[in-house]
Amino acid sequence: MSEFKTLLQASFKSNDTEEWLDVHFTRPIGLVFALFWNKLGVHPNAITILSIFLGVGAGCMFYYEDVAHNVMGVVLLMLANFCDSTDGQMARLTGKKTLIGRMLDGFSGDVWFFAIYVAIALRLYHQDLPFTHEPWGWLSWVLCCVAGFLMHAPQSSLSDYYRQIHLFFLKGKAGSELDHSAQQQAVLKGLPKKGAFWAHVFYRNYANYCKSQEKRTPAFQQFFQAWQQSDKPEAIREAFLQGSRPLMKYTNLLTFNLRAIVCYVACLTNEAWIYPLFEITVMQGMYVYMHRRHELLCRALTIQLNALQRNNGATKE
């Protein structure tokens, strides 16, 4: 048991960035799966591919209005999430990290929820709007497109960015996947024009992904540039972590568990419209709050860092 706990702790990204439900439920089950698959010699990428099929299967089940299909959808999506946890834990414990693995890991969750939004849009199409006798019709597609493309995608990408930023200041570059679009563009330009198709696909998309995160975080970009050019004072690093740590709960709420639970409840009660509406209202409210707090933190720390650097410079003179 002590050995399992040690392995479980080693498979975490950090205690700061792990959600309670993941720590006590998803990660332990994921680790059991990881140890089992590792004994069989299964590569983490194969498990990620399996999670894609499970997630799409869950989406298909949520199209139906009966409880039996919806329960099956819940089970399939939970299994997909266990697989997603498993591949990451295996990669961290065994060092089996690949370019394709990074591509698949980011791609898998998007595919799950794309299937779910399509299923819910189709499910609602012939149902009546709440408290009326008029069918949803094309409005079901508008609702799900707004929730999926305009809300869910930015929420997830910025949450992931903030987690990687926190890990960078907590563990350094080795413990984080914090990247910059300019670096990815440089890697892309250095790739051979022939024989590296998947590498071109990954770095082109990843550079654009990083750029979209950077555009939404101007205060952090200014702070991070000042930090990189500074003596990296420990007091500023600690102040950032202290301000960032309370925001990690929002990065977790805006990723999988909360939206999955709401999706389960909405579909099982045959009120599927509640899930995309929850994305547009409650989840987006958390996203706006998280983003505002993080930018305010970075502005304040930039001022402190610049003042500290000026004082240090004056002292040296």
Short mmCIF file of C-alpha atoms in Angstrom, two decimals:
data_model
loop_
_atom_site.label_atom_id
_atom_site.label_comp_id
_atom_site.label_asym_id
_atom_site.label_seq_id
_atom_site.Cartn_x
_atom_site.Cartn_y
_atom_site.Cartn_z
CA MET A 1 0.00 0.00 0.00
CA SER A 2 2.81 2.43 0.86
CA GLU A 3 4.47 1.68 -2.49
CA PHE A 4 1.18 2.39 -4.30
CA LYS A 5 0.82 5.71 -2.45
CA THR A 6 4.38 6.63 -3.41
CA LEU A 7 3.71 5.84 -7.06
CA LEU A 8 0.41 7.72 -6.91
CA GLN A 9 2.14 10.83 -5.55
CA ALA A 10 4.85 10.54 -8.23
CA SER A 11 2.18 10.38 -10.94
CA PHE A 12 0.67 13.75 -9.90
CA LYS A 13 1.70 16.90 -11.72
CA SER A 14 1.63 18.70 -8.34
CA ASN A 15 -0.56 18.82 -5.23
CA ASP A 16 -1.43 22.44 -6.08
CA THR A 17 -2.93 21.55 -9.46
CA GLU A 18 -4.73 18.29 -8.66
CA GLU A 19 -8.48 18.36 -8.03
CA TRP A 20 -9.95 16.59 -4.97
CA LEU A 21 -12.05 14.24 -7.08
CA ASP A 22 -9.03 13.33 -9.19
CA VAL A 23 -6.78 12.77 -6.17
CA HIS A 24 -9.24 10.49 -4.38
CA PHE A 25 -11.01 8.82 -7.30
CA THR A 26 -9.71 9.28 -10.87
CA ARG A 27 -5.95 9.16 -10.24
CA PRO A 28 -5.94 6.01 -8.03
CA ILE A 29 -8.06 4.13 -10.58
CA GLY A 30 -5.94 5.53 -13.40
CA LEU A 31 -2.79 4.32 -11.64
CA VAL A 32 -4.20 0.79 -11.28
CA PHE A 33 -4.95 0.84 -15.02
CA ALA A 34 -1.48 2.28 -15.73
CA LEU A 35 0.30 -0.47 -13.79
CA PHE A 36 -1.84 -3.12 -15.50
CA TRP A 37 -1.29 -1.78 -19.03
CA ASN A 38 2.42 -1.25 -18.35
CA LYS A 39 2.83 -4.91 -17.37
CA LEU A 40 1.26 -5.89 -20.68
CA GLY A 41 3.66 -3.56 -22.52
CA VAL A 42 0.89 -1.31 -23.86
CA HIS A 43 2.10 2.14 -24.94
CA PRO A 44 0.34 5.24 -23.44
CA ASN A 45 -0.59 6.38 -26.98
CA ALA A 46 -2.68 3.23 -27.49
CA ILE A 47 -4.63 4.04 -24.31
CA THR A 48 -5.22 7.61 -25.52
CA ILE A 49 -6.62 6.27 -28.80
CA LEU A 50 -8.89 3.94 -26.81
CA SER A 51 -10.13 6.94 -24.81
CA ILE A 52 -11.11 8.68 -28.07
CA PHE A 53 -13.33 5.78 -29.11
CA LEU A 54 -14.85 5.58 -25.61
CA GLY A 55 -15.55 9.33 -25.55
CA VAL A 56 -17.18 9.32 -28.99
CA GLY A 57 -19.24 6.30 -27.91
CA ALA A 58 -20.40 8.27 -24.86
CA GLY A 59 -21.49 11.13 -27.12
CA CYS A 60 -23.52 8.73 -29.26
CA MET A 61 -25.30 7.41 -26.15
CA PHE A 62 -26.28 10.91 -25.04
CA TYR A 63 -28.25 11.34 -28.26
CA TYR A 64 -30.91 8.96 -26.92
CA GLU A 65 -33.55 10.07 -24.42
CA ASP A 66 -33.95 6.83 -22.43
CA VAL A 67 -32.12 6.24 -19.15
CA ALA A 68 -30.41 3.01 -20.25
CA HIS A 69 -28.52 4.64 -23.13
CA ASN A 70 -27.65 7.65 -20.98
CA VAL A 71 -26.28 5.48 -18.16
CA MET A 72 -24.15 3.74 -20.79
CA GLY A 73 -22.95 7.17 -21.91
CA VAL A 74 -21.97 8.05 -18.33
CA VAL A 75 -20.02 4.79 -17.97
CA LEU A 76 -18.24 5.24 -21.32
CA LEU A 77 -17.24 8.83 -20.56
CA MET A 78 -15.95 7.84 -17.12
CA LEU A 79 -13.89 5.07 -18.74
CA ALA A 80 -12.57 7.56 -21.30
CA ASN A 81 -11.52 9.85 -18.46
CA PHE A 82 -9.81 6.98 -16.61
CA CYS A 83 -7.89 6.20 -19.81
CA ASP A 84 -6.95 9.85 -20.18
CA SER A 85 -5.63 9.86 -16.62
CA THR A 86 -3.87 6.54 -17.21
CA ASP A 87 -1.88 7.65 -20.26
CA GLY A 88 -0.57 10.74 -18.49
CA GLN A 89 0.36 8.81 -15.36
CA MET A 90 2.11 6.12 -17.43
CA ALA A 91 4.02 8.74 -19.41
CA ARG A 92 5.20 10.47 -16.21
CA LEU A 93 6.16 7.22 -14.44
CA THR A 94 7.85 5.49 -17.39
CA GLY A 95 9.14 8.46 -19.38
CA LYS A 96 7.30 7.25 -22.50
CA LYS A 97 6.57 10.75 -23.84
CA THR A 98 6.29 11.25 -27.59
CA LEU A 99 5.28 13.99 -30.03
CA ILE A 100 2.31 11.91 -31.19
CA GLY A 101 1.35 11.40 -27.55
CA ARG A 102 1.20 15.16 -26.97
CA MET A 103 -0.94 15.55 -30.08
CA LEU A 104 -3.33 12.79 -29.09
CA ASP A 105 -3.62 13.96 -25.48
CA GLY A 106 -4.78 17.42 -26.49
CA PHE A 107 -6.96 16.06 -29.28
CA SER A 108 -8.80 13.36 -27.32
CA GLY A 109 -10.82 15.55 -24.93
CA ASP A 110 -11.84 17.86 -27.78
CA VAL A 111 -13.18 14.89 -29.74
CA TRP A 112 -15.18 13.60 -26.75
CA PHE A 113 -16.97 16.86 -26.20
CA PHE A 114 -17.44 17.58 -29.90
CA ALA A 115 -19.34 14.28 -30.09
CA ILE A 116 -21.34 15.21 -26.99
CA TYR A 117 -22.34 18.65 -28.31
CA VAL A 118 -23.40 17.17 -31.65
CA ALA A 119 -25.45 14.50 -29.86
CA ILE A 120 -27.16 17.06 -27.62
CA ALA A 121 -27.92 19.36 -30.59
CA LEU A 122 -29.52 16.45 -32.45
CA ARG A 123 -31.36 15.32 -29.33
CA LEU A 124 -32.85 18.75 -28.67
CA TYR A 125 -33.74 19.46 -32.31
CA HIS A 126 -37.22 17.90 -32.13
CA GLN A 127 -37.79 18.56 -28.41
CA ASP A 128 -39.80 21.53 -27.20
CA LEU A 129 -38.11 24.63 -25.88
CA PRO A 130 -38.42 24.83 -22.06
CA PHE A 131 -41.88 26.01 -20.93
CA THR A 132 -43.19 26.20 -24.52
CA HIS A 133 -44.69 23.94 -27.17
CA GLU A 134 -42.26 25.16 -29.85
CA PRO A 135 -39.43 22.82 -30.96
CA TRP A 136 -35.80 23.84 -30.57
CA GLY A 137 -35.07 23.36 -34.29
CA TRP A 138 -31.96 25.18 -35.47
CA LEU A 139 -31.66 26.91 -32.07
CA SER A 140 -30.30 23.66 -30.65
CA TRP A 141 -27.31 23.97 -33.00
CA VAL A 142 -26.81 27.63 -32.05
CA LEU A 143 -26.89 26.75 -28.34
CA CYS A 144 -24.38 23.92 -28.67
CA CYS A 145 -22.05 25.80 -31.05
CA VAL A 146 -21.91 28.80 -28.70
CA ALA A 147 -21.32 26.53 -25.70
CA GLY A 148 -18.72 24.39 -27.44
CA PHE A 149 -16.73 26.72 -29.68
CA LEU A 150 -17.12 30.11 -27.96
CA MET A 151 -17.18 28.99 -24.32
CA HIS A 152 -15.81 25.48 -23.72
CA ALA A 153 -12.73 25.74 -25.97
CA PRO A 154 -11.39 29.06 -24.56
CA GLN A 155 -12.19 27.98 -20.99
CA SER A 156 -10.22 24.75 -21.34
CA SER A 157 -7.24 26.26 -23.14
CA LEU A 158 -6.78 29.13 -20.66
CA SER A 159 -7.24 26.79 -17.68
CA ASP A 160 -4.50 24.55 -19.06
CA TYR A 161 -2.27 27.61 -19.64
CA TYR A 162 -2.69 28.84 -16.07
CA ARG A 163 -1.89 25.37 -14.71
CA GLN A 164 1.31 25.21 -16.78
CA ILE A 165 2.28 28.72 -15.62
CA HIS A 166 1.76 27.70 -11.99
CA LEU A 167 3.80 24.52 -12.49
CA PHE A 168 6.59 26.56 -14.11
CA PHE A 169 6.92 28.82 -11.05
CA LEU A 170 6.48 25.85 -8.71
CA LYS A 171 8.80 23.29 -10.34
CA GLY A 172 10.68 25.10 -13.08
CA LYS A 173 10.70 24.31 -16.78
CA ALA A 174 11.31 20.59 -16.20
CA GLY A 175 8.03 20.25 -14.30
CA SER A 176 5.90 22.27 -16.70
CA GLU A 177 4.83 22.28 -20.34
CA LEU A 178 4.76 26.07 -20.55
CA ASP A 179 5.70 26.96 -24.12
CA HIS A 180 5.81 30.11 -26.23
CA SER A 181 4.42 30.47 -29.75
CA ALA A 182 7.68 32.00 -31.05
CA GLN A 183 9.61 28.93 -29.89
CA GLN A 184 7.15 26.60 -31.61
CA GLN A 185 7.33 28.66 -34.82
CA ALA A 186 11.12 28.39 -34.70
CA VAL A 187 10.89 24.60 -34.34
CA LEU A 188 8.39 24.51 -37.22
CA LYS A 189 10.72 26.48 -39.49
CA GLY A 190 13.59 24.16 -38.64
CA LEU A 191 11.73 21.01 -39.66
CA PRO A 192 12.60 19.33 -42.97
CA LYS A 193 10.08 20.09 -45.71
CA LYS A 194 9.66 16.42 -46.52
CA GLY A 195 9.26 13.40 -44.26
CA ALA A 196 7.96 15.20 -41.16
CA PHE A 197 4.24 15.54 -41.92
CA TRP A 198 2.92 14.91 -38.39
CA ALA A 199 5.59 17.14 -36.85
CA HIS A 200 4.50 19.96 -39.19
CA VAL A 201 0.85 19.41 -38.25
CA PHE A 202 1.61 19.40 -34.53
CA TYR A 203 3.90 22.43 -34.37
CA ARG A 204 1.73 24.53 -36.67
CA ASN A 205 -1.38 23.88 -34.57
CA TYR A 206 0.49 24.07 -31.29
CA ALA A 207 2.06 27.42 -32.23
CA ASN A 208 -1.40 28.81 -33.00
CA TYR A 209 -2.74 27.33 -29.74
CA CYS A 210 0.04 29.02 -27.74
CA LYS A 211 -0.51 32.31 -29.59
CA SER A 212 -4.23 32.32 -28.72
CA GLN A 213 -3.32 31.86 -25.03
CA GLU A 214 -0.76 34.65 -25.15
CA LYS A 215 -3.18 37.11 -26.81
CA ARG A 216 -5.63 36.67 -23.94
CA THR A 217 -3.02 37.23 -21.22
CA PRO A 218 -1.24 40.55 -21.92
CA ALA A 219 -0.52 41.29 -18.24
CA PHE A 220 1.07 37.89 -17.73
CA GLN A 221 3.17 38.28 -20.89
CA GLN A 222 4.52 41.58 -19.56
CA PHE A 223 5.21 40.07 -16.12
CA PHE A 224 6.86 36.97 -17.57
CA GLN A 225 9.12 39.03 -19.84
CA ALA A 226 10.17 41.16 -16.86
CA TRP A 227 10.72 37.99 -14.80
CA GLN A 228 12.91 36.40 -17.48
CA GLN A 229 15.06 39.55 -17.65
CA SER A 230 15.32 39.89 -13.86
CA ASP A 231 17.42 38.17 -11.17
CA LYS A 232 14.32 36.02 -10.53
CA PRO A 233 13.87 37.07 -6.89
CA GLU A 234 12.44 34.36 -4.64
CA ALA A 235 10.04 36.81 -2.97
CA ILE A 236 8.32 37.53 -6.30
CA ARG A 237 8.14 33.83 -7.17
CA GLU A 238 6.51 33.07 -3.81
CA ALA A 239 4.13 35.99 -4.20
CA PHE A 240 3.06 34.71 -7.61
CA LEU A 241 2.47 31.19 -6.30
CA GLN A 242 0.51 32.53 -3.35
CA GLY A 243 -1.74 34.54 -5.68
CA SER A 244 -2.00 31.79 -8.29
CA ARG A 245 -2.72 28.89 -5.91
CA PRO A 246 -6.35 29.90 -5.11
CA LEU A 247 -7.05 30.11 -8.86
CA MET A 248 -6.07 26.48 -9.44
CA LYS A 249 -9.49 25.34 -8.20
CA TYR A 250 -11.06 27.29 -11.07
CA THR A 251 -8.69 25.75 -13.60
CA ASN A 252 -9.86 22.34 -12.35
CA LEU A 253 -13.55 23.24 -12.36
CA LEU A 254 -13.20 24.50 -15.93
CA THR A 255 -11.66 21.31 -17.31
CA PHE A 256 -13.49 17.98 -16.98
CA ASN A 257 -15.13 16.90 -13.73
CA LEU A 258 -17.70 19.64 -13.17
CA ARG A 259 -18.86 19.84 -16.77
CA ALA A 260 -19.05 16.03 -16.96
CA ILE A 261 -21.22 15.85 -13.81
CA VAL A 262 -23.57 18.54 -15.11
CA CYS A 263 -23.74 16.72 -18.47
CA TYR A 264 -24.61 13.45 -16.71
CA VAL A 265 -27.40 15.03 -14.66
CA ALA A 266 -28.82 17.00 -17.60
CA CYS A 267 -28.98 13.97 -19.89
CA LEU A 268 -30.26 11.52 -17.26
CA THR A 269 -33.13 13.89 -16.37
CA ASN A 270 -33.84 14.44 -20.09
CA GLU A 271 -33.16 18.16 -19.72
CA ALA A 272 -30.08 18.08 -21.94
CA TRP A 273 -30.32 21.83 -22.68
CA ILE A 274 -29.17 22.52 -19.11
CA TYR A 275 -25.63 21.40 -19.91
CA PRO A 276 -24.78 23.82 -22.76
CA LEU A 277 -26.64 26.60 -20.92
CA PHE A 278 -24.52 25.88 -17.83
CA GLU A 279 -21.41 26.26 -20.01
CA ILE A 280 -22.57 29.64 -21.28
CA THR A 281 -23.54 31.05 -17.87
CA VAL A 282 -21.88 29.48 -14.81
CA MET A 283 -18.71 28.16 -16.46
CA GLN A 284 -18.17 31.37 -18.41
CA GLY A 285 -18.67 33.40 -15.23
CA MET A 286 -15.90 31.40 -13.53
CA TYR A 287 -13.70 31.82 -16.59
CA VAL A 288 -14.09 35.62 -16.58
CA TYR A 289 -13.40 35.79 -12.83
CA MET A 290 -10.31 33.54 -13.08
CA HIS A 291 -8.91 35.52 -16.02
CA ARG A 292 -9.48 38.88 -14.32
CA ARG A 293 -7.85 37.76 -11.04
CA HIS A 294 -4.81 36.34 -12.82
CA GLU A 295 -4.25 39.46 -14.91
CA LEU A 296 -4.59 41.71 -11.84
CA LEU A 297 -2.06 39.54 -9.98
CA CYS A 298 0.41 39.82 -12.86
CA ARG A 299 0.04 43.60 -13.16
CA ALA A 300 0.70 44.05 -9.43
CA LEU A 301 3.73 41.75 -9.49
CA THR A 302 5.18 43.46 -12.57
CA ILE A 303 5.16 46.76 -10.67
CA GLN A 304 6.78 45.11 -7.63
CA LEU A 305 9.37 43.32 -9.74
CA ASN A 306 10.35 46.45 -11.66
CA ALA A 307 10.62 48.44 -8.41
CA LEU A 308 12.77 45.73 -6.85
CA GLN A 309 15.07 45.61 -9.86
CA ARG A 310 15.46 49.41 -9.79
CA ASN A 311 16.33 49.31 -6.10
CA ASN A 312 18.85 46.53 -6.65
CA GLY A 313 20.39 48.48 -9.51
CA ALA A 314 20.65 51.64 -7.41
CA THR A 315 22.25 49.68 -4.56
CA LYS A 316 24.89 48.21 -6.86
CA GLU A 317 25.75 51.67 -8.16
#
